[in-house]
Amino acid sequence: FMVETTAKRHSVLEGPGPHTNHYLDPELGELGPPPSAGSASRYDRLLQLLEERQPATPEAMMEICRDHEGFPTPICLHAEEGADDEADAVVFSMVCDLEAGRMWVAGGNPCTHPYEEVDLTGVV
């Protein structure tokens, strides 16, 4: 499942799936700005790769998160060289296996920053 939040509301979306930087819940989507071209592009590319590859392990999902294809914005988006702190770029990448009680987080682009495992035993 996925949880989306605003300052005052939340929504639980059933089933596994990818997420980028826009609301997937239609009601919350009406409260926020429309999806940016980059967020929509990354989401569409994630759906495409999930369908093509059908990853069965966290490592296989991490590999999808390292993808540099896709237009106008790849999943593993890097800031342009010389860009300031406001440039578009991946801040972190996260893969979760709730049934196993594990989460992996890469602080930055997952192609250059290793995923670190987080034990969620007793949390979920």
Backbone as ProteinMPNN parsed JSONL, in Angstrom:
{"seq_chain_A": "FMVETTAKRHSVLEGPGPHTNHYLDPELGELGPPPSAGSASRYDRLLQLLEERQPATPEAMMEICRDHEGFPTPICLHAEEGADDEADAVVFSMVCDLEAGRMWVAGGNPCTHPYEEVDLTGVV", "coords_chain_A": {"N_chain_A": [[0.829, -1.178, 0.0], [0.285, 2.358, -0.359], [0.772, 5.484, 1.217], [-0.507, 8.658, 1.023], [-0.174, 12.08, 1.841], [-1.489, 15.243, 2.959], [-1.266, 18.424, 4.579], [-3.485, 18.216, 6.186], [-4.966, 15.99, 5.468], [-5.178, 12.505, 4.484], [-4.522, 9.633, 2.417], [-4.928, 6.224, 1.678], [-3.576, 4.107, -0.588], [-4.329, 1.156, -2.143], [-2.458, -1.847, -2.733], [0.698, -2.735, -4.349], [3.133, -0.543, -5.851], [4.652, 2.088, -7.861], [5.84, 5.404, -6.963], [6.014, 8.9, -7.465], [6.47, 12.379, -7.516], [3.858, 13.437, -7.305], [0.359, 13.55, -6.449], [-1.469, 10.525, -6.442], [-3.94, 9.741, -5.626], [-7.137, 10.692, -6.581], [-8.791, 12.611, -5.214], [-7.016, 13.935, -3.446], [-5.304, 14.854, -5.378], [-6.766, 16.892, -6.549], [-6.445, 18.887, -4.696], [-3.812, 19.663, -4.785], [-1.1, 20.95, -6.867], [-1.134, 20.388, -10.46], [0.395, 17.392, -11.819], [3.881, 17.691, -12.421], [5.699, 17.797, -15.54], [8.024, 16.308, -15.34], [7.63, 14.644, -13.043], [5.401, 13.158, -13.877], [6.525, 11.919, -16.117], [8.567, 10.316, -14.958], [6.974, 8.628, -13.398], [5.42, 7.314, -15.389], [7.488, 5.981, -16.75], [8.411, 4.298, -14.709], [6.118, 2.639, -14.4], [6.141, 1.426, -16.922], [8.623, -0.014, -16.876], [8.171, -1.693, -14.696], [6.128, -3.291, -15.688], [7.44, -4.486, -17.898], [9.712, -5.792, -16.741], [8.892, -6.983, -14.351], [9.824, -7.07, -11.496], [11.07, -9.229, -8.966], [12.456, -9.104, -6.655], [13.835, -7.003, -4.046], [16.31, -5.973, -4.918], [16.085, -6.095, -7.701], [14.126, -4.175, -8.077], [15.515, -1.948, -7.169], [17.361, -1.712, -9.199], [15.736, -0.871, -11.306], [15.134, 1.66, -10.332], [17.494, 2.935, -10.854], [17.468, 3.692, -13.452], [18.184, 5.551, -16.404], [16.87, 6.325, -18.647], [14.081, 7.698, -20.519], [11.812, 10.346, -21.206], [10.457, 13.506, -20.513], [12.109, 13.405, -18.332], [14.325, 11.35, -16.603], [14.056, 8.428, -14.418], [16.196, 8.198, -12.559], [17.216, 10.966, -11.913], [19.646, 13.418, -12.461], [21.172, 16.398, -11.231], [21.947, 19.144, -13.339], [25.282, 19.779, -14.371], [27.037, 22.2, -12.54], [24.74, 23.407, -11.669], [22.6, 25.186, -9.358], [21.539, 24.897, -5.857], [18.816, 24.645, -6.156], [18.22, 23.067, -8.283], [16.591, 20.516, -10.249], [16.653, 17.215, -9.121], [17.261, 13.844, -7.999], [16.599, 13.327, -4.633], [16.393, 11.318, -2.77], [16.03, 7.736, -2.93], [13.753, 5.096, -2.528], [12.953, 1.79, -1.591], [10.575, -0.544, -0.624], [9.709, -3.428, 1.259], [7.112, -4.471, 2.654], [5.964, -6.818, 3.644], [8.19, -8.271, 4.427], [9.143, -6.55, 6.26], [11.098, -4.62, 5.722], [13.071, -1.909, 4.471], [14.76, -0.035, 2.007], [17.004, 2.588, 1.508], [18.414, 5.015, -0.55], [20.464, 7.683, -0.235], [20.336, 10.135, -2.222], [21.177, 10.009, -5.728], [20.389, 6.788, -6.871], [22.113, 5.394, -8.525], [24.62, 6.131, -7.86], [24.77, 6.242, -5.121], [24.746, 3.993, -2.484], [22.115, 1.724, -1.559], [20.794, 1.604, 1.677], [19.869, -0.652, 4.152], [16.943, -0.707, 6.151], [15.584, -1.836, 9.088], [12.336, -2.614, 9.751], [11.005, -3.973, 11.684], [8.48, -4.355, 14.011], [7.539, -1.851, 13.509], [5.887, -1.733, 11.265]], "CA_chain_A": [[0.0, 0.0, 0.0], [0.965, 3.651, -0.316], [0.08, 6.515, 1.98], [-0.264, 10.027, 0.561], [-0.644, 13.01, 2.862], [-1.415, 16.695, 2.88], [-1.138, 18.903, 5.95], [-4.68, 17.905, 6.965], [-5.662, 14.801, 4.979], [-4.356, 11.405, 4.005], [-5.188, 8.622, 1.603], [-4.213, 4.959, 1.577], [-3.78, 3.495, -1.901], [-4.123, -0.282, -2.003], [-1.602, -2.551, -3.674], [2.055, -2.23, -4.557], [3.291, 0.305, -7.025], [5.647, 3.164, -7.759], [5.366, 6.738, -6.616], [6.952, 9.991, -7.742], [6.216, 13.6, -6.751], [2.513, 13.981, -7.443], [-0.677, 12.721, -5.849], [-2.143, 9.535, -7.259], [-5.323, 9.762, -5.184], [-7.809, 11.78, -7.303], [-9.271, 13.669, -4.32], [-5.865, 14.732, -3.018], [-4.793, 15.503, -6.579], [-7.513, 18.138, -6.761], [-5.98, 19.873, -3.718], [-2.447, 20.07, -5.096], [-0.861, 21.361, -8.248], [-1.112, 19.258, -11.393], [1.717, 16.764, -11.893], [4.863, 18.296, -13.325], [6.067, 16.905, -16.65], [9.066, 15.401, -14.857], [7.048, 13.644, -12.155], [4.57, 12.284, -14.71], [7.432, 11.146, -16.953], [9.198, 9.287, -14.124], [5.93, 7.674, -13.033], [5.117, 6.505, -16.576], [8.636, 5.1, -17.004], [8.366, 3.257, -13.68], [5.064, 1.689, -14.772], [6.612, 0.677, -18.095], [9.66, -0.963, -16.48], [7.57, -2.708, -13.834], [5.408, -4.213, -16.572], [8.411, -5.228, -18.709], [10.66, -6.596, -15.965], [8.219, -7.65, -13.238], [10.861, -7.363, -10.503], [10.633, -10.135, -7.907], [13.291, -8.89, -5.474], [14.168, -5.591, -3.819], [17.451, -5.606, -5.759], [15.578, -5.863, -9.056], [13.445, -2.877, -8.045], [16.567, -0.933, -7.059], [17.94, -1.546, -10.537], [14.79, -0.03, -12.048], [15.28, 3.034, -9.824], [18.745, 3.48, -11.397], [17.26, 3.889, -14.888], [18.469, 6.891, -16.907], [16.106, 6.564, -19.873], [12.809, 8.369, -20.274], [11.748, 11.756, -21.59], [11.569, 14.46, -20.465], [12.901, 13.272, -17.117], [14.547, 9.953, -16.235], [13.809, 8.049, -13.028], [17.394, 8.563, -11.806], [17.487, 12.32, -12.407], [20.822, 14.101, -11.916], [21.228, 17.843, -11.448], [22.883, 19.533, -14.384], [26.573, 20.217, -13.841], [27.104, 23.63, -12.272], [23.442, 23.918, -11.233], [22.552, 25.588, -7.948], [20.83, 24.001, -4.944], [17.403, 24.556, -6.518], [18.099, 22.253, -9.494], [15.856, 19.26, -10.145], [17.506, 16.035, -8.967], [16.803, 12.879, -7.015], [17.085, 13.59, -3.285], [16.55, 9.973, -2.222], [15.268, 6.678, -3.57], [13.343, 4.165, -1.48], [12.289, 0.549, -1.971], [10.034, -1.153, 0.59], [9.085, -4.745, 1.264], [6.378, -4.436, 3.916], [5.776, -8.172, 4.161], [9.436, -8.668, 5.081], [9.483, -5.555, 7.268], [12.378, -4.031, 5.337], [13.074, -0.756, 3.579], [16.104, 0.333, 1.58], [17.018, 3.995, 1.131], [19.65, 5.576, -1.105], [20.462, 9.13, -0.024], [20.839, 10.718, -3.465], [20.931, 9.177, -6.913], [20.675, 5.393, -6.546], [23.185, 4.84, -9.35], [25.907, 6.531, -7.263], [24.68, 6.115, -3.667], [24.229, 2.649, -2.167], [20.919, 1.575, -0.737], [21.04, 1.128, 3.03], [18.702, -1.372, 4.643], [16.338, -0.266, 7.403], [14.734, -2.871, 9.676], [11.066, -2.046, 10.208], [10.365, -4.905, 12.609], [7.784, -3.689, 15.096], [7.027, -0.559, 13.057], [4.769, -2.012, 10.361]], "C_chain_A": [[0.875, 1.242, 0.0], [0.116, 4.604, 0.504], [0.488, 7.863, 1.397], [-0.85, 10.968, 1.604], [-0.598, 14.452, 2.381], [-1.202, 17.142, 4.325], [-2.311, 18.453, 6.818], [-5.38, 16.611, 6.565], [-4.66, 13.725, 4.611], [-5.211, 10.454, 3.169], [-4.306, 7.385, 1.593], [-4.579, 4.337, 0.246], [-3.403, 2.025, -1.791], [-3.192, -0.82, -3.083], [-0.227, -1.946, -3.799], [2.097, -1.306, -5.766], [4.297, 1.402, -6.795], [5.0, 4.477, -7.348], [6.436, 7.743, -6.977], [6.488, 11.204, -6.947], [4.847, 14.223, -7.007], [1.51, 13.0, -6.832], [-1.247, 11.752, -6.872], [-3.622, 9.44, -6.878], [-6.037, 10.94, -5.852], [-8.278, 12.927, -6.401], [-8.121, 14.543, -3.827], [-5.262, 15.481, -4.203], [-5.496, 16.811, -6.881], [-7.044, 19.248, -5.827], [-4.6, 20.434, -4.057], [-2.309, 20.55, -6.519], [-0.913, 20.153, -9.179], [0.29, 18.656, -11.438], [2.645, 17.533, -12.837], [5.169, 17.294, -14.437], [7.099, 15.883, -16.189], [8.511, 14.302, -13.978], [6.198, 12.662, -12.951], [5.437, 11.382, -15.58], [8.083, 10.012, -16.161], [8.188, 8.211, -13.739], [5.596, 6.752, -14.21], [6.248, 5.527, -16.882], [8.692, 3.976, -15.968], [7.309, 2.211, -14.009], [5.5, 0.81, -15.94], [7.626, -0.392, -17.682], [9.126, -2.044, -15.548], [6.825, -3.745, -14.658], [6.385, -5.093, -17.356], [9.221, -6.224, -17.885], [10.025, -7.409, -14.853], [9.215, -8.051, -12.143], [10.316, -8.199, -9.343], [11.44, -9.962, -6.621], [13.507, -7.398, -5.26], [15.324, -5.123, -4.71], [17.025, -5.32, -7.191], [14.841, -4.531, -9.134], [14.46, -1.746, -7.947], [17.199, -0.668, -8.418], [17.03, -0.686, -11.412], [14.943, 1.425, -11.614], [16.553, 3.704, -10.328], [18.648, 3.824, -12.885], [17.469, 5.353, -15.297], [17.762, 7.209, -18.218], [14.842, 7.341, -19.517], [12.884, 9.847, -20.604], [10.449, 12.34, -21.064], [12.496, 14.281, -19.266], [13.089, 11.807, -16.76], [14.222, 9.696, -14.762], [14.971, 8.515, -12.153], [17.896, 9.912, -12.33], [18.68, 12.937, -11.687], [20.713, 15.594, -12.188], [22.235, 18.124, -12.552], [24.166, 20.06, -13.744], [26.59, 21.74, -13.687], [25.796, 24.234, -11.801], [23.482, 24.277, -9.753], [21.736, 24.583, -7.127], [19.36, 23.814, -5.288], [17.172, 23.681, -7.757], [17.278, 20.992, -9.225], [16.845, 18.107, -10.088], [16.856, 15.092, -7.967], [17.425, 13.234, -5.669], [17.308, 12.257, -2.558], [15.709, 9.009, -3.039], [14.967, 5.642, -2.495], [12.623, 2.97, -2.094], [11.836, -0.112, -0.675], [9.494, -2.546, 0.309], [8.379, -4.866, 2.608], [6.178, -5.817, 4.501], [7.009, -8.666, 4.898], [9.84, -7.684, 6.186], [10.818, -4.892, 7.002], [12.163, -2.862, 4.383], [14.53, -0.481, 3.24], [16.058, 1.762, 1.063], [18.399, 4.36, 0.609], [19.551, 7.085, -0.959], [21.111, 9.827, -1.208], [20.51, 9.788, -4.615], [21.306, 7.731, -6.626], [21.748, 4.751, -7.424], [24.565, 5.159, -8.752], [25.921, 6.432, -5.741], [24.093, 4.745, -3.337], [22.942, 2.719, -1.357], [21.344, 1.031, 0.625], [19.753, 0.516, 3.563], [18.26, -0.829, 5.997], [15.402, -1.375, 7.863], [13.482, -2.231, 10.245], [10.314, -2.99, 11.153], [9.747, -4.114, 13.766], [7.215, -2.331, 14.709], [5.811, -0.772, 12.154], [4.244, -3.407, 10.616]], "O_chain_A": [[2.062, 1.18, 0.321], [-1.113, 4.534, 0.484], [1.674, 8.173, 1.29], [-1.899, 10.686, 2.182], [0.207, 14.827, 1.528], [-0.979, 16.307, 5.202], [-2.171, 18.32, 8.034], [-6.3, 16.175, 7.257], [-3.468, 13.983, 4.447], [-6.441, 10.478, 3.214], [-3.082, 7.486, 1.508], [-5.75, 4.069, -0.023], [-2.287, 1.691, -1.393], [-3.151, -0.306, -4.201], [0.001, -0.8, -3.413], [1.188, -1.306, -6.596], [4.744, 1.623, -5.67], [3.779, 4.632, -7.382], [7.627, 7.478, -6.816], [6.137, 11.051, -5.777], [4.71, 15.443, -6.928], [1.77, 11.802, -6.715], [-1.479, 12.115, -8.025], [-4.46, 9.098, -7.714], [-5.593, 12.079, -5.709], [-8.174, 14.092, -6.785], [-8.247, 15.767, -3.795], [-4.771, 16.6, -4.056], [-4.886, 17.74, -7.411], [-7.226, 20.428, -6.13], [-4.263, 21.549, -3.66], [-3.273, 20.559, -7.285], [-0.754, 19.018, -8.731], [1.266, 19.338, -11.129], [2.234, 17.966, -13.913], [4.929, 16.095, -14.291], [7.054, 14.724, -16.6], [8.877, 13.139, -14.143], [6.27, 11.455, -12.72], [5.119, 10.207, -15.761], [8.144, 8.877, -16.635], [8.507, 7.022, -13.752], [5.501, 5.537, -14.036], [5.995, 4.374, -17.232], [8.986, 2.831, -16.31], [7.577, 1.014, -13.908], [5.259, -0.397, -15.946], [7.506, -1.547, -18.089], [9.578, -3.187, -15.602], [6.882, -4.938, -14.363], [6.183, -6.302, -17.467], [9.392, -7.374, -18.291], [10.576, -8.434, -14.452], [9.423, -9.239, -11.897], [9.243, -7.917, -8.809], [11.143, -10.6, -5.611], [13.374, -6.613, -6.198], [15.31, -3.994, -5.201], [17.548, -4.403, -7.825], [14.923, -3.835, -10.146], [14.286, -0.699, -8.572], [17.531, 0.472, -8.744], [17.518, 0.143, -12.18], [14.886, 2.327, -12.45], [16.678, 4.926, -10.237], [19.644, 4.204, -13.501], [16.995, 6.271, -14.627], [18.024, 8.243, -18.832], [14.576, 7.606, -18.345], [13.88, 10.515, -20.323], [9.411, 11.687, -21.174], [13.544, 14.922, -19.186], [12.103, 11.082, -16.626], [14.127, 10.629, -13.964], [14.757, 9.153, -11.122], [18.865, 9.984, -13.086], [18.723, 12.974, -10.458], [20.225, 16.009, -13.239], [23.244, 17.432, -12.683], [24.128, 20.708, -12.698], [26.203, 22.469, -14.599], [25.727, 25.438, -11.555], [24.291, 23.745, -8.993], [21.302, 23.552, -7.642], [18.718, 22.906, -4.759], [16.04, 23.57, -8.227], [17.274, 20.468, -8.11], [17.763, 18.025, -10.904], [16.001, 15.501, -7.182], [18.638, 13.42, -5.573], [18.286, 12.092, -1.829], [14.791, 9.416, -3.752], [15.815, 5.344, -1.654], [11.796, 3.117, -2.994], [12.618, -0.23, 0.268], [8.901, -2.804, -0.739], [8.976, -5.31, 3.589], [6.214, -5.984, 5.72], [6.895, -9.398, 5.881], [10.764, -7.951, 6.954], [11.585, -4.628, 7.928], [11.211, -2.834, 3.603], [15.421, -0.666, 4.069], [15.18, 2.114, 0.275], [19.417, 4.061, 1.234], [18.638, 7.7, -1.509], [22.315, 10.081, -1.193], [19.673, 8.895, -4.492], [22.423, 7.463, -6.183], [22.242, 3.671, -7.099], [25.558, 4.523, -9.105], [26.986, 6.529, -5.131], [23.043, 4.381, -3.866], [22.719, 3.647, -0.581], [22.156, 0.109, 0.709], [18.678, 1.102, 3.436], [19.079, -0.533, 6.867], [14.526, -1.805, 7.112], [13.57, -1.387, 11.136], [9.118, -2.814, 11.386], [10.418, -3.309, 14.41], [6.487, -1.72, 15.492], [4.816, -0.059, 12.276], [3.298, -3.84, 9.958]]}, "name": "protein", "num_of_chains": 1, "seq": "FMVETTAKRHSVLEGPGPHTNHYLDPELGELGPPPSAGSASRYDRLLQLLEERQPATPEAMMEICRDHEGFPTPICLHAEEGADDEADAVVFSMVCDLEAGRMWVAGGNPCTHPYEEVDLTGVV"}
